PDB file of N, CA, C and O in Angstrom:
ATOM      1  N   MET B  12      -0.670  21.303 -16.052  1.00 66.00           N
ATOM      2  CA  MET B  12       0.408  21.709 -15.961  1.00 66.00           C
ATOM      3  C   MET B  12       0.916  22.877 -16.818  1.00 66.00           C
ATOM      4  O   MET B  12       0.935  22.256 -18.091  1.00 66.00           O
ATOM      5  N   ASP B  13       1.684  23.849 -16.466  1.00 87.00           N
ATOM      6  CA  ASP B  13       1.941  24.628 -17.621  1.00 87.00           C
ATOM      7  C   ASP B  13       3.393  24.282 -17.804  1.00 87.00           C
ATOM      8  O   ASP B  13       4.022  23.491 -16.930  1.00 87.00           O
ATOM      9  N   LEU B  14       4.170  24.728 -18.723  1.00 87.00           N
ATOM     10  CA  LEU B  14       5.415  24.375 -19.004  1.00 87.00           C
ATOM     11  C   LEU B  14       6.366  24.868 -17.936  1.00 87.00           C
ATOM     12  O   LEU B  14       7.536  24.204 -17.412  1.00 87.00           O
ATOM     13  N   ASP B  15       6.625  25.928 -17.201  1.00 90.00           N
ATOM     14  CA  ASP B  15       7.325  26.546 -15.974  1.00 90.00           C
ATOM     15  C   ASP B  15       7.344  25.600 -15.051  1.00 90.00           C
ATOM     16  O   ASP B  15       8.286  25.523 -14.204  1.00 90.00           O
ATOM     17  N   THR B  16       6.114  24.972 -14.666  1.00 90.00           N
ATOM     18  CA  THR B  16       5.938  24.243 -13.274  1.00 90.00           C
ATOM     19  C   THR B  16       6.535  22.748 -13.521  1.00 90.00           C
ATOM     20  O   THR B  16       6.972  22.402 -12.777  1.00 90.00           O
ATOM     21  N   LEU B  17       6.462  22.447 -14.889  1.00 90.00           N
ATOM     22  CA  LEU B  17       7.000  21.025 -14.749  1.00 90.00           C
ATOM     23  C   LEU B  17       8.471  21.222 -15.237  1.00 90.00           C
ATOM     24  O   LEU B  17       9.065  20.287 -14.595  1.00 90.00           O
ATOM     25  N   GLN B  18       8.927  22.330 -15.383  1.00 92.00           N
ATOM     26  CA  GLN B  18      10.347  22.462 -15.614  1.00 92.00           C
ATOM     27  C   GLN B  18      10.968  22.633 -14.313  1.00 92.00           C
ATOM     28  O   GLN B  18      12.331  22.246 -13.599  1.00 92.00           O
ATOM     29  N   ILE B  19      10.237  23.492 -13.379  1.00 90.00           N
ATOM     30  CA  ILE B  19      10.602  23.163 -11.901  1.00 90.00           C
ATOM     31  C   ILE B  19      10.682  22.244 -11.008  1.00 90.00           C
ATOM     32  O   ILE B  19      11.726  21.866 -10.591  1.00 90.00           O
ATOM     33  N   TYR B  20       9.582  21.238 -11.397  1.00 90.00           N
ATOM     34  CA  TYR B  20       9.232  20.108 -10.944  1.00 90.00           C
ATOM     35  C   TYR B  20      10.322  19.234 -11.271  1.00 90.00           C
ATOM     36  O   TYR B  20      11.144  18.509 -10.327  1.00 90.00           O
ATOM     37  N   LYS B  21      10.821  19.054 -12.422  1.00 90.00           N
ATOM     38  CA  LYS B  21      12.018  18.262 -12.791  1.00 90.00           C
ATOM     39  C   LYS B  21      13.543  18.655 -13.027  1.00 90.00           C
ATOM     40  O   LYS B  21      14.039  17.987 -12.740  1.00 90.00           O
ATOM     41  N   SER B  22      13.461  19.927 -12.506  1.00 92.00           N
ATOM     42  CA  SER B  22      14.798  20.229 -11.782  1.00 92.00           C
ATOM     43  C   SER B  22      14.837  20.144 -10.408  1.00 92.00           C
ATOM     44  O   SER B  22      16.329  19.848  -9.942  1.00 92.00           O
ATOM     45  N   LEU B  23      13.888  20.060  -9.596  1.00 93.00           N
ATOM     46  CA  LEU B  23      14.282  19.857  -8.247  1.00 93.00           C
ATOM     47  C   LEU B  23      14.141  18.200  -7.502  1.00 93.00           C
ATOM     48  O   LEU B  23      14.044  18.100  -6.503  1.00 93.00           O
ATOM     49  N   ARG B  24      13.284  17.829  -8.764  1.00 95.00           N
ATOM     50  CA  ARG B  24      12.947  16.166  -8.187  1.00 95.00           C
ATOM     51  C   ARG B  24      14.083  15.533  -7.338  1.00 95.00           C
ATOM     52  O   ARG B  24      14.213  14.447  -6.423  1.00 95.00           O
ATOM     53  N   LEU B  25      15.194  15.565  -8.295  1.00 94.00           N
ATOM     54  CA  LEU B  25      16.701  14.933  -7.925  1.00 94.00           C
ATOM     55  C   LEU B  25      17.064  15.477  -6.892  1.00 94.00           C
ATOM     56  O   LEU B  25      17.657  14.645  -5.882  1.00 94.00           O
ATOM     57  N   PRO B  26      17.363  16.706  -6.634  1.00 95.00           N
ATOM     58  CA  PRO B  26      17.965  16.907  -5.523  1.00 95.00           C
ATOM     59  C   PRO B  26      17.447  16.772  -4.237  1.00 95.00           C
ATOM     60  O   PRO B  26      17.892  16.423  -3.206  1.00 95.00           O
ATOM     61  N   VAL B  27      16.095  16.957  -4.163  1.00 96.00           N
ATOM     62  CA  VAL B  27      15.202  16.511  -3.040  1.00 96.00           C
ATOM     63  C   VAL B  27      15.502  15.165  -2.815  1.00 96.00           C
ATOM     64  O   VAL B  27      15.556  15.003  -1.544  1.00 96.00           O
ATOM     65  N   LEU B  28      15.329  13.971  -3.579  1.00 96.00           N
ATOM     66  CA  LEU B  28      15.585  12.912  -3.485  1.00 96.00           C
ATOM     67  C   LEU B  28      16.818  12.457  -2.684  1.00 96.00           C
ATOM     68  O   LEU B  28      17.227  11.980  -2.012  1.00 96.00           O
ATOM     69  N   VAL B  29      18.020  13.108  -3.225  1.00 97.00           N
ATOM     70  CA  VAL B  29      19.251  13.019  -3.158  1.00 97.00           C
ATOM     71  C   VAL B  29      19.328  13.496  -1.519  1.00 97.00           C
ATOM     72  O   VAL B  29      20.147  12.883  -0.489  1.00 97.00           O
ATOM     73  N   ILE B  30      18.895  14.813  -1.314  1.00 97.00           N
ATOM     74  CA  ILE B  30      18.768  15.297   0.159  1.00 97.00           C
ATOM     75  C   ILE B  30      18.102  14.426   1.189  1.00 97.00           C
ATOM     76  O   ILE B  30      18.406  14.373   2.346  1.00 97.00           O
ATOM     77  N   SER B  31      17.019  13.755   0.877  1.00 97.00           N
ATOM     78  CA  SER B  31      16.135  13.136   1.480  1.00 97.00           C
ATOM     79  C   SER B  31      16.789  11.617   2.000  1.00 97.00           C
ATOM     80  O   SER B  31      16.988  11.388   3.157  1.00 97.00           O
ATOM     81  N   ILE B  32      17.311  11.108   0.904  1.00 97.00           N
ATOM     82  CA  ILE B  32      18.270  10.070   1.211  1.00 97.00           C
ATOM     83  C   ILE B  32      19.540  10.317   1.871  1.00 97.00           C
ATOM     84  O   ILE B  32      19.525   9.273   2.964  1.00 97.00           O
ATOM     85  N   PHE B  33      20.194  11.110   1.910  1.00 96.00           N
ATOM     86  CA  PHE B  33      21.309  11.532   2.829  1.00 96.00           C
ATOM     87  C   PHE B  33      21.054  11.675   4.443  1.00 96.00           C
ATOM     88  O   PHE B  33      21.694  11.298   5.033  1.00 96.00           O
ATOM     89  N   THR B  34      20.068  12.299   4.543  1.00 94.00           N
ATOM     90  CA  THR B  34      18.928  12.669   5.602  1.00 94.00           C
ATOM     91  C   THR B  34      19.069  11.415   6.536  1.00 94.00           C
ATOM     92  O   THR B  34      19.344  10.974   7.686  1.00 94.00           O
ATOM     93  N   ILE B  35      18.385  10.438   5.831  1.00 91.00           N
ATOM     94  CA  ILE B  35      18.170   9.120   6.296  1.00 91.00           C
ATOM     95  C   ILE B  35      19.259   8.492   6.752  1.00 91.00           C
ATOM     96  O   ILE B  35      19.296   7.758   7.778  1.00 91.00           O
ATOM     97  N   ILE B  36      20.153   8.509   5.905  1.00 89.00           N
ATOM     98  CA  ILE B  36      21.657   7.800   6.076  1.00 89.00           C
ATOM     99  C   ILE B  36      22.238   8.275   7.170  1.00 89.00           C
ATOM    100  O   ILE B  36      22.781   7.633   7.917  1.00 89.00           O
ATOM    101  N   LEU B  37      22.091   9.513   7.285  1.00 88.00           N
ATOM    102  CA  LEU B  37      23.116  10.209   8.489  1.00 88.00           C
ATOM    103  C   LEU B  37      22.049   9.859   9.901  1.00 88.00           C
ATOM    104  O   LEU B  37      22.893   9.574  10.979  1.00 88.00           O
ATOM    105  N   TYR B  38      20.798   9.883   9.550  1.00 84.00           N
ATOM    106  CA  TYR B  38      19.746   9.308  10.664  1.00 84.00           C
ATOM    107  C   TYR B  38      20.260   8.024  11.386  1.00 84.00           C
ATOM    108  O   TYR B  38      20.270   7.867  12.560  1.00 84.00           O
ATOM    109  N   VAL B  39      20.276   7.226  10.411  1.00 81.00           N
ATOM    110  CA  VAL B  39      20.527   5.614  11.084  1.00 81.00           C
ATOM    111  C   VAL B  39      21.979   5.568  11.109  1.00 81.00           C
ATOM    112  O   VAL B  39      22.148   4.788  12.174  1.00 81.00           O
ATOM    113  N   TYR B  40      22.963   6.194  10.668  1.00 81.00           N
ATOM    114  CA  TYR B  40      24.252   5.696  10.955  1.00 81.00           C
ATOM    115  C   TYR B  40      25.067   6.612  11.779  1.00 81.00           C
ATOM    116  O   TYR B  40      26.439   6.653  11.782  1.00 81.00           O
ATOM    117  N   ARG B  41      24.490   7.340  12.477  1.00 81.00           N
ATOM    118  CA  ARG B  41      25.063   8.176  13.738  1.00 81.00           C
ATOM    119  C   ARG B  41      25.510   7.230  14.656  1.00 81.00           C
ATOM    120  O   ARG B  41      24.956   6.215  14.865  1.00 81.00           O
ATOM    121  N   SER B  42      26.655   7.349  15.464  1.00 73.00           N
ATOM    122  CA  SER B  42      27.217   6.552  16.126  1.00 73.00           C
ATOM    123  C   SER B  42      26.273   6.572  17.477  1.00 73.00           C
ATOM    124  O   SER B  42      26.154   5.099  17.801  1.00 73.00           O
ATOM    125  N   SER B  43      25.514   7.099  18.008  1.00 75.00           N
ATOM    126  CA  SER B  43      24.628   6.899  19.043  1.00 75.00           C
ATOM    127  C   SER B  43      23.616   6.228  18.593  1.00 75.00           C
ATOM    128  O   SER B  43      23.209   5.158  19.187  1.00 75.00           O
ATOM    129  N   ARG B  44      22.967   6.329  17.464  1.00 76.00           N
ATOM    130  CA  ARG B  44      21.871   5.580  17.138  1.00 76.00           C
ATOM    131  C   ARG B  44      21.868   4.260  16.578  1.00 76.00           C
ATOM    132  O   ARG B  44      21.392   3.210  16.271  1.00 76.00           O
ATOM    133  N   LYS B  45      23.214   4.228  15.838  1.00 72.00           N
ATOM    134  CA  LYS B  45      23.728   2.762  15.017  1.00 72.00           C
ATOM    135  C   LYS B  45      23.851   1.897  16.259  1.00 72.00           C
ATOM    136  O   LYS B  45      23.313   0.507  16.017  1.00 72.00           O
ATOM    137  N   GLU B  46      24.244   2.138  17.408  1.00 74.00           N
ATOM    138  CA  GLU B  46      24.302   1.200  18.664  1.00 74.00           C
ATOM    139  C   GLU B  46      22.934   0.834  18.869  1.00 74.00           C
ATOM    140  O   GLU B  46      22.735  -0.536  19.115  1.00 74.00           O
ATOM    141  N   ARG B  47      21.986   1.417  18.975  1.00 77.00           N
ATOM    142  CA  ARG B  47      20.663   1.321  19.541  1.00 77.00           C
ATOM    143  C   ARG B  47      19.738   0.522  18.132  1.00 77.00           C
ATOM    144  O   ARG B  47      18.953  -0.233  18.844  1.00 77.00           O
ATOM    145  N   MET B  48      20.273   0.719  17.263  1.00 76.00           N
ATOM    146  CA  MET B  48      19.552   0.087  15.884  1.00 76.00           C
ATOM    147  C   MET B  48      19.837  -1.584  15.885  1.00 76.00           C
ATOM    148  O   MET B  48      19.151  -2.241  15.553  1.00 76.00           O
ATOM    149  N   GLU B  49      21.288  -1.602  16.059  1.00 76.00           N
ATOM    150  CA  GLU B  49      21.967  -2.950  15.764  1.00 76.00           C
ATOM    151  C   GLU B  49      21.767  -3.665  17.119  1.00 76.00           C
ATOM    152  O   GLU B  49      22.116  -4.892  16.933  1.00 76.00           O
ATOM    153  N   LYS B  50      21.339  -3.288  18.350  1.00 79.00           N
ATOM    154  CA  LYS B  50      21.049  -4.173  19.644  1.00 79.00           C
ATOM    155  C   LYS B  50      20.061  -5.329  19.197  1.00 79.00           C
ATOM    156  O   LYS B  50      20.488  -6.278  19.524  1.00 79.00           O
ATOM    157  N   PRO B  51      18.924  -4.861  18.545  1.00 79.00           N
ATOM    158  CA  PRO B  51      18.198  -6.053  18.733  1.00 79.00           C
ATOM    159  C   PRO B  51      18.627  -7.158  17.356  1.00 79.00           C
ATOM    160  O   PRO B  51      18.239  -8.408  17.703  1.00 79.00           O
ATOM    161  N   LYS B  52      19.425  -6.641  16.614  1.00 75.00           N
ATOM    162  CA  LYS B  52      20.098  -7.786  15.655  1.00 75.00           C
ATOM    163  C   LYS B  52      20.924  -8.689  16.474  1.00 75.00           C
ATOM    164  O   LYS B  52      20.837  -9.877  16.307  1.00 75.00           O
ATOM    165  N   PHE B  53      21.648  -8.250  17.512  1.00 78.00           N
ATOM    166  CA  PHE B  53      22.476  -8.945  18.055  1.00 78.00           C
ATOM    167  C   PHE B  53      21.661 -10.065  19.085  1.00 78.00           C
ATOM    168  O   PHE B  53      21.995 -11.132  19.284  1.00 78.00           O
ATOM    169  N   ARG B  54      20.714  -9.316  19.537  1.00 79.00           N
ATOM    170  CA  ARG B  54      19.977 -10.168  20.756  1.00 79.00           C
ATOM    171  C   ARG B  54      19.036 -11.274  19.842  1.00 79.00           C
ATOM    172  O   ARG B  54      19.065 -12.363  20.645  1.00 79.00           O
ATOM    173  N   MET B  55      18.779 -11.031  18.490  1.00 77.00           N
ATOM    174  CA  MET B  55      18.149 -11.918  17.927  1.00 77.00           C
ATOM    175  C   MET B  55      19.151 -13.211  17.574  1.00 77.00           C
ATOM    176  O   MET B  55      18.709 -14.472  17.568  1.00 77.00           O
ATOM    177  N   LEU B  56      20.538 -12.826  17.139  1.00 75.00           N
ATOM    178  CA  LEU B  56      21.632 -13.812  17.095  1.00 75.00           C
ATOM    179  C   LEU B  56      21.887 -14.536  18.087  1.00 75.00           C
ATOM    180  O   LEU B  56      21.901 -15.713  18.167  1.00 75.00           O
ATOM    181  N   GLU B  57      21.848 -14.123  19.485  1.00 75.00           N
ATOM    182  CA  GLU B  57      21.873 -14.671  20.777  1.00 75.00           C
ATOM    183  C   GLU B  57      21.079 -15.721  20.985  1.00 75.00           C
ATOM    184  O   GLU B  57      21.403 -16.810  21.737  1.00 75.00           O
ATOM    185  N   GLU B  58      19.744 -15.536  20.589  1.00 69.00           N
ATOM    186  CA  GLU B  58      18.612 -16.619  20.903  1.00 69.00           C
ATOM    187  C   GLU B  58      18.866 -17.744  20.237  1.00 69.00           C
ATOM    188  O   GLU B  58      18.201 -18.782  20.528  1.00 69.00           O
ATOM    189  N   ASP B  59      19.292 -17.464  19.037  1.00 58.00           N
ATOM    190  CA  ASP B  59      19.256 -18.825  18.140  1.00 58.00           C
ATOM    191  C   ASP B  59      20.683 -19.581  18.617  1.00 58.00           C
ATOM    192  O   ASP B  59      21.308 -19.819  19.304  1.00 58.00           O
TER     193      ASP B  59
END
């Protein structure tokens, strides 16, 4: 790997990580999806 490629990699890895984590958070915590994702949790609690 030459120096330019290494610098590009190091400068882009943190923004890519932040964008991907933010996208996952948005996907999970949208109001329509949040209700669907928490439904099994409440069902399991009711069974106990």
